[in-house]
Amino acid sequence: MKRRTLLLAGAGATGALIVGFAALPPRSRLGEPDALEGAPEVALNGWIRIGADGAVQLVMPRSEMGQGVHTALTMLVAEELDVALDAVQRVPAGFDSLYGNVAMFVGGLPLHPQDREHPGAGVRATEWMVRKLARELGLNATGGSTSVADLWEPLRLAAATARAKLLGAASLAWRLPVAEMRCEAGVIHHPPSGQRAGFRDLAARAAITPVSGVQPKPRSAWRVIGQSVPRVDVAAKVDGSAGFGLDVRLLDQWFAVIRHAPALGGSPGAVDVAPALALPGVERVVRLPPYAAAGGADAAMAVVGRTTWHAMQGARALRVERRGRPAGDLDSVAIAADLAATARGGDGHVFHSRGDAATALASAASHVEALYEAPYLAHVTLEPPNCTARVAAGRVTLWLPTQVPGLARAAAARVAGVDEDAVDVHVTYLGGGFGRRLEVDVVAQAVRIAMDCGGRPVQLVWPRDEDIGHDFYRPAAAAWLRAGLDAEGRVTALDWHSAGDAIVPRWMARTLPALAGPFDLPDKTTAEGLYDLPYAVPHQRIAHSATRSGVPVGYWRAVGHSHNAFFSEGFVDELAHAAGADPLAFRLRLLGEAPRHRAVLALAAERAGWGTPLPEGRARGLALHESFGSVVAMVIEVSARDGRPHAERVVAAVDCGTVVHPDGVAQQLESAVMFGLAAALHGRVDIVAGVVQQKNLPDLPLLTLADTPAIETHVVASEHPPTGMGEPGLPPVAPALANGWFALTGQRLRRLPLAGPEAAA
């Protein structure tokens, strides 16, 4: 496919071009066959090709990091081409803008859910333009719980079009009516005459057969979508043949280990490399500059060895003069105090306003106010950051687990001083992503090391203490929440102000320097989960003050929703208590304008047995939250274990639109519960004198089997297009657990993590 360049300029004649661009619909996402030019297979469009053996090949642009996206997307193709799931092969996508993620950009707009449900002309125009711009930018990213939502229509249309082309090719070849043709199991056949031909026999003719008016199958004809099928990656992960980044092994490969200065923002000064080079198996030591220092990614040293063990021993033997952060050492306690003060006193950017919150608050019969706080969090993917790079003969080759292959390619090209076309990227399975692999720091480092290794491939790996100690953290945050109630206990006003670092401008400065502007625009991720409440409160003012703590921050699973849901749903529970109302009834009364949310909440409460007796020592807490287009309600049965909250049973209901793979939905929700409980009970990053205190998994415990509750998932049937599922199950976990603890003990927890004594109000 020919790549198009979008030029945006000032005024005059160029202004007319911009107006013309705005008036046109977004470019087709079907793609042309020449997007796969040069391949031995026959391309029927930009997404579907037929292999020499007749197998259907799906051009796969999204990364598999355990979320099951390869299975769900393969199901869409299998459905439209009437083939078995295992008859569809997945081949890596190239770097054409066709494979960019449009839904991620549209989802990043700071729109209220009600505006999305009932969009006016302004909202429709905004989404239209963002969709067009995203299509031209073509950023291939796996994130934001958007993979299925983004490709729901393009992949079904691409497969349906391929099917129509194959049927048309048979009709032309046999001179028989296309309406009498049938497509089944990789074969086109004509029942009346008995003629049959496999996909491979018709592929070349099908590629040049014109079709029009193609539509995907109606829901009533689905045989694959909506069924629970075995995941396509299970067998390889069970027998060990699945290839992750750390599994890469190449001829003459060396291994490298990173070593940063202990303090965030610090750097190595004078270095004595002799003790390291004296060790057997150590090949060299490489000094690494601070790539993208404006947003993190500090300077470091790397030791190269014949094995990872040799490199680790060499890294430990280095004698390094440690330099601190030039602007002064960071301290998480001081940062938390500043955030609390900012939340209490600042005005911030108003993300949502309705009515007159100040006047309504002043005239309210009663008031409730509270400060909620959340700490920094590390990603701690089970597979630590790694990248294998080879720089030879003017080309760069990468093997790595990444959520952004195009950005990895661009970073490698910048470091090596070559064109992007001279960089090849091989995306492996990801041993967890959670937003950490939206970063390309490890790519830049690996390429710089490889440039010093004479054409040998080098695998760079970060040891766990480096991973935790130099992450791009989920921002710490605080929220000062105030509400007014009338004499009947109805909420009349909300005035909420939060504070915390903005992720998007920092991430863009690191990964998209050409697009990162000199000014910070309001970042939706800072206030999502606060400004976009479904509750019908007549007077609202929801604002956020974006801070600059100096701590490197990045995307973390569920992003702002991960802590803002704890703030909002914990406070809503406080309002129910202040009104003397049952938490369920209180929320249902506020959801008069949100039938979708009501249905989800009612289903979760019914399946959890809300209001029915529980054994002694147990209580229920609930939370409701929308994120990434999906609504999740969660009821957690809570008990006390060693004086701390313990989840005994989790009942969740979800509306995520059309469900492609039911088992996948359940698995993602269970994963989010486990991930969310571990974070709610144990997750924190403490920074003292600039140094992260947590070093390894014992400092940030994962949930054990003994701590794992029974988890139930219930889905609200929907005919809307699919929405996100990788992240929406996480936000309700912490507030439901905290609300259950209050119901059990009368103790209100307003600070994460919930297990420490400092969590109590």
Short mmCIF file of N, CA and C in Angstrom, two decimals, residues 544-690:
data_model
loop_
_atom_site.label_atom_id
_atom_site.label_comp_id
_atom_site.label_asym_id
_atom_site.label_seq_id
_atom_site.Cartn_x
_atom_site.Cartn_y
_atom_site.Cartn_z
N HIS A 544 -8.93 19.04 37.85
CA HIS A 544 -7.66 18.38 38.16
C HIS A 544 -6.52 19.36 37.97
N SER A 545 -5.56 19.33 38.87
CA SER A 545 -4.32 20.09 38.74
C SER A 545 -3.19 19.14 38.36
N ALA A 546 -2.63 19.34 37.16
CA ALA A 546 -1.52 18.49 36.70
C ALA A 546 -0.23 18.98 37.33
N THR A 547 0.46 18.10 38.02
CA THR A 547 1.69 18.45 38.73
C THR A 547 2.91 17.93 37.97
N ARG A 548 4.07 18.37 38.41
CA ARG A 548 5.34 17.91 37.81
C ARG A 548 6.27 17.49 38.95
N SER A 549 6.08 16.28 39.44
CA SER A 549 6.83 15.82 40.61
C SER A 549 8.29 15.53 40.31
N GLY A 550 8.60 15.20 39.05
CA GLY A 550 9.95 14.76 38.71
C GLY A 550 10.09 13.25 38.65
N VAL A 551 9.12 12.52 39.18
CA VAL A 551 9.14 11.06 39.09
C VAL A 551 8.69 10.65 37.69
N PRO A 552 9.43 9.77 37.01
CA PRO A 552 8.98 9.34 35.68
C PRO A 552 7.68 8.56 35.76
N VAL A 553 6.68 8.98 35.01
CA VAL A 553 5.37 8.34 35.06
C VAL A 553 4.99 7.80 33.69
N GLY A 554 4.14 6.77 33.69
CA GLY A 554 3.71 6.16 32.45
C GLY A 554 2.37 5.46 32.62
N TYR A 555 1.92 4.87 31.54
CA TYR A 555 0.65 4.16 31.55
C TYR A 555 0.76 2.89 32.41
N TRP A 556 -0.27 2.66 33.20
CA TRP A 556 -0.37 1.48 34.07
C TRP A 556 -1.78 0.94 33.90
N ARG A 557 -1.96 -0.32 34.03
CA ARG A 557 -3.24 -0.96 33.70
C ARG A 557 -4.44 -0.19 34.26
N ALA A 558 -5.31 0.24 33.36
CA ALA A 558 -6.50 1.05 33.64
C ALA A 558 -6.18 2.52 33.87
N VAL A 559 -4.91 2.89 33.85
CA VAL A 559 -4.42 4.27 33.87
C VAL A 559 -5.10 5.06 35.00
N GLY A 560 -5.72 6.21 34.71
CA GLY A 560 -6.31 7.02 35.77
C GLY A 560 -7.46 6.35 36.48
N HIS A 561 -8.20 5.52 35.77
CA HIS A 561 -9.31 4.80 36.40
C HIS A 561 -8.82 3.93 37.55
N SER A 562 -7.56 3.49 37.49
CA SER A 562 -7.06 2.53 38.48
C SER A 562 -7.10 3.08 39.89
N HIS A 563 -6.93 4.40 40.04
CA HIS A 563 -7.03 4.99 41.38
C HIS A 563 -8.24 5.91 41.52
N ASN A 564 -8.65 6.55 40.43
CA ASN A 564 -9.79 7.46 40.53
C ASN A 564 -11.09 6.74 40.85
N ALA A 565 -11.22 5.49 40.43
CA ALA A 565 -12.41 4.72 40.81
C ALA A 565 -12.44 4.48 42.32
N PHE A 566 -11.28 4.27 42.91
CA PHE A 566 -11.20 4.13 44.37
C PHE A 566 -11.66 5.41 45.05
N PHE A 567 -11.23 6.55 44.51
CA PHE A 567 -11.65 7.83 45.07
C PHE A 567 -13.16 8.02 44.94
N SER A 568 -13.67 7.87 43.71
CA SER A 568 -15.08 8.22 43.45
C SER A 568 -16.04 7.24 44.11
N GLU A 569 -15.79 5.94 43.96
CA GLU A 569 -16.74 4.97 44.50
C GLU A 569 -16.62 4.81 46.01
N GLY A 570 -15.42 5.06 46.55
CA GLY A 570 -15.32 5.12 48.01
C GLY A 570 -16.11 6.28 48.57
N PHE A 571 -16.04 7.43 47.90
CA PHE A 571 -16.75 8.62 48.38
C PHE A 571 -18.25 8.48 48.19
N VAL A 572 -18.69 7.89 47.10
CA VAL A 572 -20.12 7.66 46.90
C VAL A 572 -20.67 6.77 48.02
N ASP A 573 -19.88 5.79 48.45
CA ASP A 573 -20.30 4.97 49.58
C ASP A 573 -20.41 5.81 50.85
N GLU A 574 -19.50 6.75 51.02
CA GLU A 574 -19.61 7.65 52.17
C GLU A 574 -20.88 8.48 52.10
N LEU A 575 -21.26 8.91 50.91
CA LEU A 575 -22.48 9.70 50.76
C LEU A 575 -23.71 8.85 51.10
N ALA A 576 -23.69 7.59 50.69
CA ALA A 576 -24.81 6.71 51.03
C ALA A 576 -24.93 6.57 52.54
N HIS A 577 -23.80 6.41 53.21
CA HIS A 577 -23.81 6.28 54.67
C HIS A 577 -24.32 7.56 55.32
N ALA A 578 -23.87 8.70 54.80
CA ALA A 578 -24.31 9.99 55.35
C ALA A 578 -25.82 10.18 55.16
N ALA A 579 -26.34 9.64 54.07
CA ALA A 579 -27.78 9.76 53.79
C ALA A 579 -28.59 8.69 54.52
N GLY A 580 -27.92 7.78 55.21
CA GLY A 580 -28.62 6.70 55.89
C GLY A 580 -29.25 5.71 54.93
N ALA A 581 -28.64 5.55 53.74
CA ALA A 581 -29.23 4.72 52.70
C ALA A 581 -28.39 3.47 52.46
N ASP A 582 -29.03 2.44 51.97
CA ASP A 582 -28.34 1.25 51.52
C ASP A 582 -27.46 1.62 50.32
N PRO A 583 -26.20 1.18 50.27
CA PRO A 583 -25.31 1.58 49.17
C PRO A 583 -25.83 1.22 47.78
N LEU A 584 -26.52 0.08 47.67
CA LEU A 584 -27.08 -0.31 46.39
C LEU A 584 -28.25 0.59 46.02
N ALA A 585 -29.20 0.74 46.92
CA ALA A 585 -30.37 1.57 46.64
C ALA A 585 -29.97 3.01 46.36
N PHE A 586 -28.97 3.50 47.09
CA PHE A 586 -28.50 4.86 46.91
C PHE A 586 -27.99 5.07 45.48
N ARG A 587 -27.17 4.12 44.99
CA ARG A 587 -26.64 4.24 43.63
C ARG A 587 -27.74 4.11 42.59
N LEU A 588 -28.63 3.15 42.77
CA LEU A 588 -29.70 2.96 41.80
C LEU A 588 -30.55 4.23 41.66
N ARG A 589 -30.74 4.93 42.77
CA ARG A 589 -31.53 6.16 42.72
C ARG A 589 -30.83 7.24 41.90
N LEU A 590 -29.51 7.21 41.89
CA LEU A 590 -28.74 8.21 41.16
C LEU A 590 -28.52 7.84 39.69
N LEU A 591 -28.98 6.67 39.28
CA LEU A 591 -28.71 6.18 37.93
C LEU A 591 -29.92 6.28 37.02
N GLY A 592 -30.80 7.23 37.30
CA GLY A 592 -32.00 7.36 36.48
C GLY A 592 -31.71 7.65 35.03
N GLU A 593 -30.57 8.32 34.75
CA GLU A 593 -30.22 8.67 33.38
C GLU A 593 -29.24 7.68 32.76
N ALA A 594 -29.00 6.58 33.42
CA ALA A 594 -27.99 5.62 32.95
C ALA A 594 -28.52 4.20 33.03
N PRO A 595 -29.45 3.82 32.14
CA PRO A 595 -30.04 2.48 32.21
C PRO A 595 -29.02 1.35 32.05
N ARG A 596 -27.97 1.60 31.27
CA ARG A 596 -26.95 0.57 31.09
C ARG A 596 -26.25 0.27 32.40
N HIS A 597 -25.92 1.32 33.14
CA HIS A 597 -25.27 1.14 34.45
C HIS A 597 -26.21 0.48 35.45
N ARG A 598 -27.46 0.87 35.40
CA ARG A 598 -28.44 0.27 36.31
C ARG A 598 -28.53 -1.24 36.09
N ALA A 599 -28.56 -1.64 34.84
CA ALA A 599 -28.70 -3.06 34.52
C ALA A 599 -27.50 -3.86 35.03
N VAL A 600 -26.31 -3.31 34.85
CA VAL A 600 -25.10 -4.00 35.31
C VAL A 600 -25.08 -4.09 36.83
N LEU A 601 -25.39 -2.99 37.50
CA LEU A 601 -25.37 -2.97 38.96
C LEU A 601 -26.42 -3.93 39.53
N ALA A 602 -27.60 -3.92 38.93
CA ALA A 602 -28.67 -4.80 39.42
C ALA A 602 -28.30 -6.26 39.25
N LEU A 603 -27.66 -6.59 38.13
CA LEU A 603 -27.27 -7.99 37.88
C LEU A 603 -26.22 -8.44 38.90
N ALA A 604 -25.21 -7.61 39.14
CA ALA A 604 -24.17 -7.98 40.11
C ALA A 604 -24.76 -8.16 41.49
N ALA A 605 -25.65 -7.26 41.89
CA ALA A 605 -26.25 -7.34 43.22
C ALA A 605 -27.11 -8.59 43.35
N GLU A 606 -27.87 -8.89 42.32
CA GLU A 606 -28.73 -10.07 42.37
C GLU A 606 -27.90 -11.35 42.49
N ARG A 607 -26.87 -11.48 41.66
CA ARG A 607 -26.06 -12.71 41.67
C ARG A 607 -25.23 -12.82 42.95
N ALA A 608 -24.92 -11.70 43.57
CA ALA A 608 -24.16 -11.72 44.82
C ALA A 608 -25.04 -11.94 46.04
N GLY A 609 -26.36 -11.88 45.85
CA GLY A 609 -27.27 -12.03 46.97
C GLY A 609 -27.28 -10.82 47.89
N TRP A 610 -27.18 -9.63 47.30
CA TRP A 610 -27.14 -8.40 48.11
C TRP A 610 -28.34 -8.34 49.04
N GLY A 611 -28.09 -8.07 50.28
CA GLY A 611 -29.17 -7.96 51.26
C GLY A 611 -29.49 -9.24 51.99
N THR A 612 -28.96 -10.36 51.51
CA THR A 612 -29.22 -11.64 52.21
C THR A 612 -28.16 -11.84 53.29
N PRO A 613 -28.47 -12.64 54.32
CA PRO A 613 -27.52 -12.82 55.43
C PRO A 613 -26.22 -13.48 54.99
N LEU A 614 -25.15 -13.12 55.67
CA LEU A 614 -23.83 -13.70 55.44
C LEU A 614 -23.35 -14.38 56.71
N PRO A 615 -22.39 -15.29 56.61
CA PRO A 615 -21.82 -15.88 57.83
C PRO A 615 -21.20 -14.81 58.72
N GLU A 616 -21.10 -15.10 59.97
CA GLU A 616 -20.48 -14.20 60.92
C GLU A 616 -19.06 -13.84 60.46
N GLY A 617 -18.73 -12.56 60.55
CA GLY A 617 -17.39 -12.12 60.18
C GLY A 617 -17.23 -11.77 58.73
N ARG A 618 -18.35 -11.65 58.01
CA ARG A 618 -18.28 -11.26 56.60
C ARG A 618 -19.23 -10.10 56.34
N ALA A 619 -18.88 -9.29 55.34
CA ALA A 619 -19.74 -8.20 54.89
C ALA A 619 -19.51 -8.00 53.40
N ARG A 620 -20.45 -7.29 52.79
CA ARG A 620 -20.34 -7.03 51.34
C ARG A 620 -20.05 -5.56 51.08
N GLY A 621 -19.22 -5.34 50.06
CA GLY A 621 -19.00 -3.99 49.54
C GLY A 621 -19.20 -4.00 48.05
N LEU A 622 -19.65 -2.89 47.52
CA LEU A 622 -19.87 -2.86 46.07
C LEU A 622 -19.27 -1.61 45.47
N ALA A 623 -19.06 -1.66 44.17
CA ALA A 623 -18.56 -0.52 43.40
C ALA A 623 -19.04 -0.66 41.97
N LEU A 624 -19.24 0.46 41.32
CA LEU A 624 -19.69 0.52 39.94
C LEU A 624 -18.78 1.47 39.19
N HIS A 625 -18.30 1.06 38.03
CA HIS A 625 -17.40 1.96 37.31
C HIS A 625 -17.41 1.66 35.82
N GLU A 626 -17.37 2.72 35.03
CA GLU A 626 -17.23 2.59 33.58
C GLU A 626 -15.84 3.03 33.17
N SER A 627 -15.21 2.22 32.34
CA SER A 627 -13.92 2.60 31.78
C SER A 627 -13.74 1.89 30.45
N PHE A 628 -13.09 2.56 29.52
CA PHE A 628 -12.80 2.00 28.20
C PHE A 628 -14.07 1.50 27.51
N GLY A 629 -15.17 2.20 27.77
CA GLY A 629 -16.43 1.89 27.12
C GLY A 629 -17.24 0.79 27.77
N SER A 630 -16.68 0.11 28.77
CA SER A 630 -17.36 -1.00 29.42
C SER A 630 -17.77 -0.61 30.84
N VAL A 631 -18.89 -1.16 31.28
CA VAL A 631 -19.40 -0.90 32.62
C VAL A 631 -19.24 -2.17 33.45
N VAL A 632 -18.62 -2.04 34.61
CA VAL A 632 -18.42 -3.18 35.51
C VAL A 632 -18.97 -2.83 36.88
N ALA A 633 -19.79 -3.71 37.42
CA ALA A 633 -20.22 -3.62 38.82
C ALA A 633 -19.63 -4.81 39.56
N MET A 634 -19.19 -4.56 40.79
CA MET A 634 -18.51 -5.62 41.53
C MET A 634 -18.96 -5.62 42.99
N VAL A 635 -19.29 -6.81 43.47
CA VAL A 635 -19.62 -7.01 44.87
C VAL A 635 -18.58 -7.97 45.45
N ILE A 636 -17.94 -7.53 46.53
CA ILE A 636 -16.91 -8.36 47.18
C ILE A 636 -17.35 -8.68 48.60
N GLU A 637 -17.33 -9.97 48.92
CA GLU A 637 -17.53 -10.41 50.30
C GLU A 637 -16.19 -10.32 51.02
N VAL A 638 -16.18 -9.57 52.10
CA VAL A 638 -14.94 -9.23 52.79
C VAL A 638 -14.94 -9.82 54.19
N SER A 639 -13.79 -10.36 54.58
CA SER A 639 -13.57 -10.80 55.95
C SER A 639 -12.27 -10.16 56.44
N ALA A 640 -11.95 -10.36 57.71
CA ALA A 640 -10.71 -9.85 58.28
C ALA A 640 -9.72 -10.99 58.41
N ARG A 641 -8.51 -10.76 57.94
CA ARG A 641 -7.43 -11.74 58.10
C ARG A 641 -6.21 -10.98 58.60
N ASP A 642 -5.75 -11.32 59.80
CA ASP A 642 -4.63 -10.63 60.43
C ASP A 642 -4.89 -9.13 60.51
N GLY A 643 -6.15 -8.78 60.77
CA GLY A 643 -6.51 -7.38 60.92
C GLY A 643 -6.58 -6.59 59.62
N ARG A 644 -6.59 -7.29 58.49
CA ARG A 644 -6.59 -6.63 57.19
C ARG A 644 -7.74 -7.15 56.34
N PRO A 645 -8.16 -6.39 55.32
CA PRO A 645 -9.24 -6.88 54.45
C PRO A 645 -8.81 -8.12 53.69
N HIS A 646 -9.74 -9.04 53.55
CA HIS A 646 -9.51 -10.24 52.76
C HIS A 646 -10.75 -10.50 51.92
N ALA A 647 -10.56 -10.69 50.63
CA ALA A 647 -11.67 -10.95 49.71
C ALA A 647 -11.99 -12.44 49.71
N GLU A 648 -13.21 -12.78 50.09
CA GLU A 648 -13.64 -14.18 50.11
C GLU A 648 -14.32 -14.57 48.79
N ARG A 649 -15.10 -13.65 48.23
CA ARG A 649 -15.86 -13.94 47.03
C ARG A 649 -16.02 -12.63 46.25
N VAL A 650 -15.84 -12.71 44.93
CA VAL A 650 -16.02 -11.56 44.06
C VAL A 650 -17.06 -11.90 43.01
N VAL A 651 -18.11 -11.11 42.93
CA VAL A 651 -19.15 -11.28 41.92
C VAL A 651 -19.15 -10.04 41.06
N ALA A 652 -18.92 -10.22 39.77
CA ALA A 652 -18.83 -9.09 38.86
C ALA A 652 -19.83 -9.24 37.73
N ALA A 653 -20.39 -8.14 37.33
CA ALA A 653 -21.24 -8.08 36.14
C ALA A 653 -20.64 -7.05 35.20
N VAL A 654 -20.74 -7.30 33.91
CA VAL A 654 -20.10 -6.42 32.94
C VAL A 654 -20.99 -6.27 31.71
N ASP A 655 -21.02 -5.07 31.18
CA ASP A 655 -21.57 -4.79 29.85
C ASP A 655 -20.40 -4.30 29.02
N CYS A 656 -19.91 -5.16 28.15
CA CYS A 656 -18.79 -4.80 27.27
C CYS A 656 -19.20 -4.89 25.81
N GLY A 657 -20.48 -4.62 25.55
CA GLY A 657 -20.97 -4.70 24.19
C GLY A 657 -21.06 -6.15 23.74
N THR A 658 -20.98 -6.36 22.45
CA THR A 658 -21.00 -7.72 21.90
C THR A 658 -19.79 -8.50 22.38
N VAL A 659 -20.03 -9.68 22.90
CA VAL A 659 -18.95 -10.53 23.40
C VAL A 659 -18.47 -11.45 22.28
N VAL A 660 -17.23 -11.32 21.90
CA VAL A 660 -16.66 -12.18 20.86
C VAL A 660 -16.29 -13.54 21.43
N HIS A 661 -15.59 -13.53 22.58
CA HIS A 661 -15.08 -14.77 23.18
C HIS A 661 -15.46 -14.78 24.66
N PRO A 662 -16.56 -15.43 25.03
CA PRO A 662 -17.01 -15.39 26.43
C PRO A 662 -15.96 -15.82 27.44
N ASP A 663 -15.24 -16.90 27.15
CA ASP A 663 -14.20 -17.34 28.08
C ASP A 663 -13.12 -16.26 28.23
N GLY A 664 -12.83 -15.58 27.13
CA GLY A 664 -11.84 -14.51 27.19
C GLY A 664 -12.28 -13.37 28.09
N VAL A 665 -13.56 -13.02 28.03
CA VAL A 665 -14.09 -11.98 28.91
C VAL A 665 -13.93 -12.39 30.36
N ALA A 666 -14.31 -13.62 30.68
CA ALA A 666 -14.19 -14.10 32.05
C ALA A 666 -12.73 -14.13 32.50
N GLN A 667 -11.84 -14.57 31.63
CA GLN A 667 -10.42 -14.64 31.99
C GLN A 667 -9.85 -13.25 32.26
N GLN A 668 -10.24 -12.28 31.43
CA GLN A 668 -9.72 -10.93 31.64
C GLN A 668 -10.27 -10.31 32.92
N LEU A 669 -11.52 -10.60 33.23
CA LEU A 669 -12.07 -10.06 34.47
C LEU A 669 -11.41 -10.72 35.68
N GLU A 670 -11.21 -12.02 35.61
CA GLU A 670 -10.51 -12.71 36.71
C GLU A 670 -9.09 -12.17 36.86
N SER A 671 -8.42 -11.96 35.73
CA SER A 671 -7.07 -11.40 35.77
C SER A 671 -7.06 -10.02 36.43
N ALA A 672 -8.05 -9.19 36.08
CA ALA A 672 -8.13 -7.84 36.63
C ALA A 672 -8.39 -7.88 38.13
N VAL A 673 -9.21 -8.82 38.57
CA VAL A 673 -9.47 -8.95 40.01
C VAL A 673 -8.19 -9.32 40.74
N MET A 674 -7.46 -10.29 40.22
CA MET A 674 -6.20 -10.70 40.86
C MET A 674 -5.20 -9.55 40.88
N PHE A 675 -5.04 -8.91 39.74
CA PHE A 675 -4.11 -7.80 39.63
C PHE A 675 -4.54 -6.66 40.55
N GLY A 676 -5.85 -6.37 40.56
CA GLY A 676 -6.36 -5.28 41.37
C GLY A 676 -6.26 -5.53 42.85
N LEU A 677 -6.50 -6.77 43.28
CA LEU A 677 -6.38 -7.09 44.70
C LEU A 677 -4.93 -6.97 45.17
N ALA A 678 -4.00 -7.46 44.37
CA ALA A 678 -2.59 -7.36 44.74
C ALA A 678 -2.19 -5.89 44.90
N ALA A 679 -2.63 -5.06 43.97
CA ALA A 679 -2.30 -3.63 44.04
C ALA A 679 -2.99 -2.97 45.23
N ALA A 680 -4.28 -3.30 45.44
CA ALA A 680 -5.03 -2.66 46.52
C ALA A 680 -4.48 -3.01 47.89
N LEU A 681 -3.97 -4.21 48.03
CA LEU A 681 -3.49 -4.66 49.35
C LEU A 681 -2.01 -4.40 49.57
N HIS A 682 -1.21 -4.46 48.51
CA HIS A 682 0.24 -4.42 48.70
C HIS A 682 0.96 -3.40 47.83
N GLY A 683 0.31 -2.86 46.80
CA GLY A 683 1.01 -2.07 45.81
C GLY A 683 1.41 -0.68 46.29
N ARG A 684 2.69 -0.39 46.22
CA ARG A 684 3.17 0.94 46.52
C ARG A 684 4.64 1.02 46.11
N VAL A 685 5.06 2.21 45.78
CA VAL A 685 6.48 2.48 45.54
C VAL A 685 6.87 3.64 46.44
N ASP A 686 7.81 3.39 47.32
CA ASP A 686 8.30 4.41 48.25
C ASP A 686 9.66 4.91 47.77
N ILE A 687 9.80 6.22 47.70
CA ILE A 687 11.04 6.84 47.23
C ILE A 687 11.64 7.62 48.39
N VAL A 688 12.83 7.23 48.81
CA VAL A 688 13.53 7.89 49.91
C VAL A 688 14.90 8.32 49.41
N ALA A 689 15.20 9.62 49.56
CA ALA A 689 16.47 10.17 49.08
C ALA A 689 16.69 9.82 47.61
N GLY A 690 15.60 9.81 46.85
CA GLY A 690 15.67 9.55 45.42
C GLY A 690 15.67 8.11 45.02
#
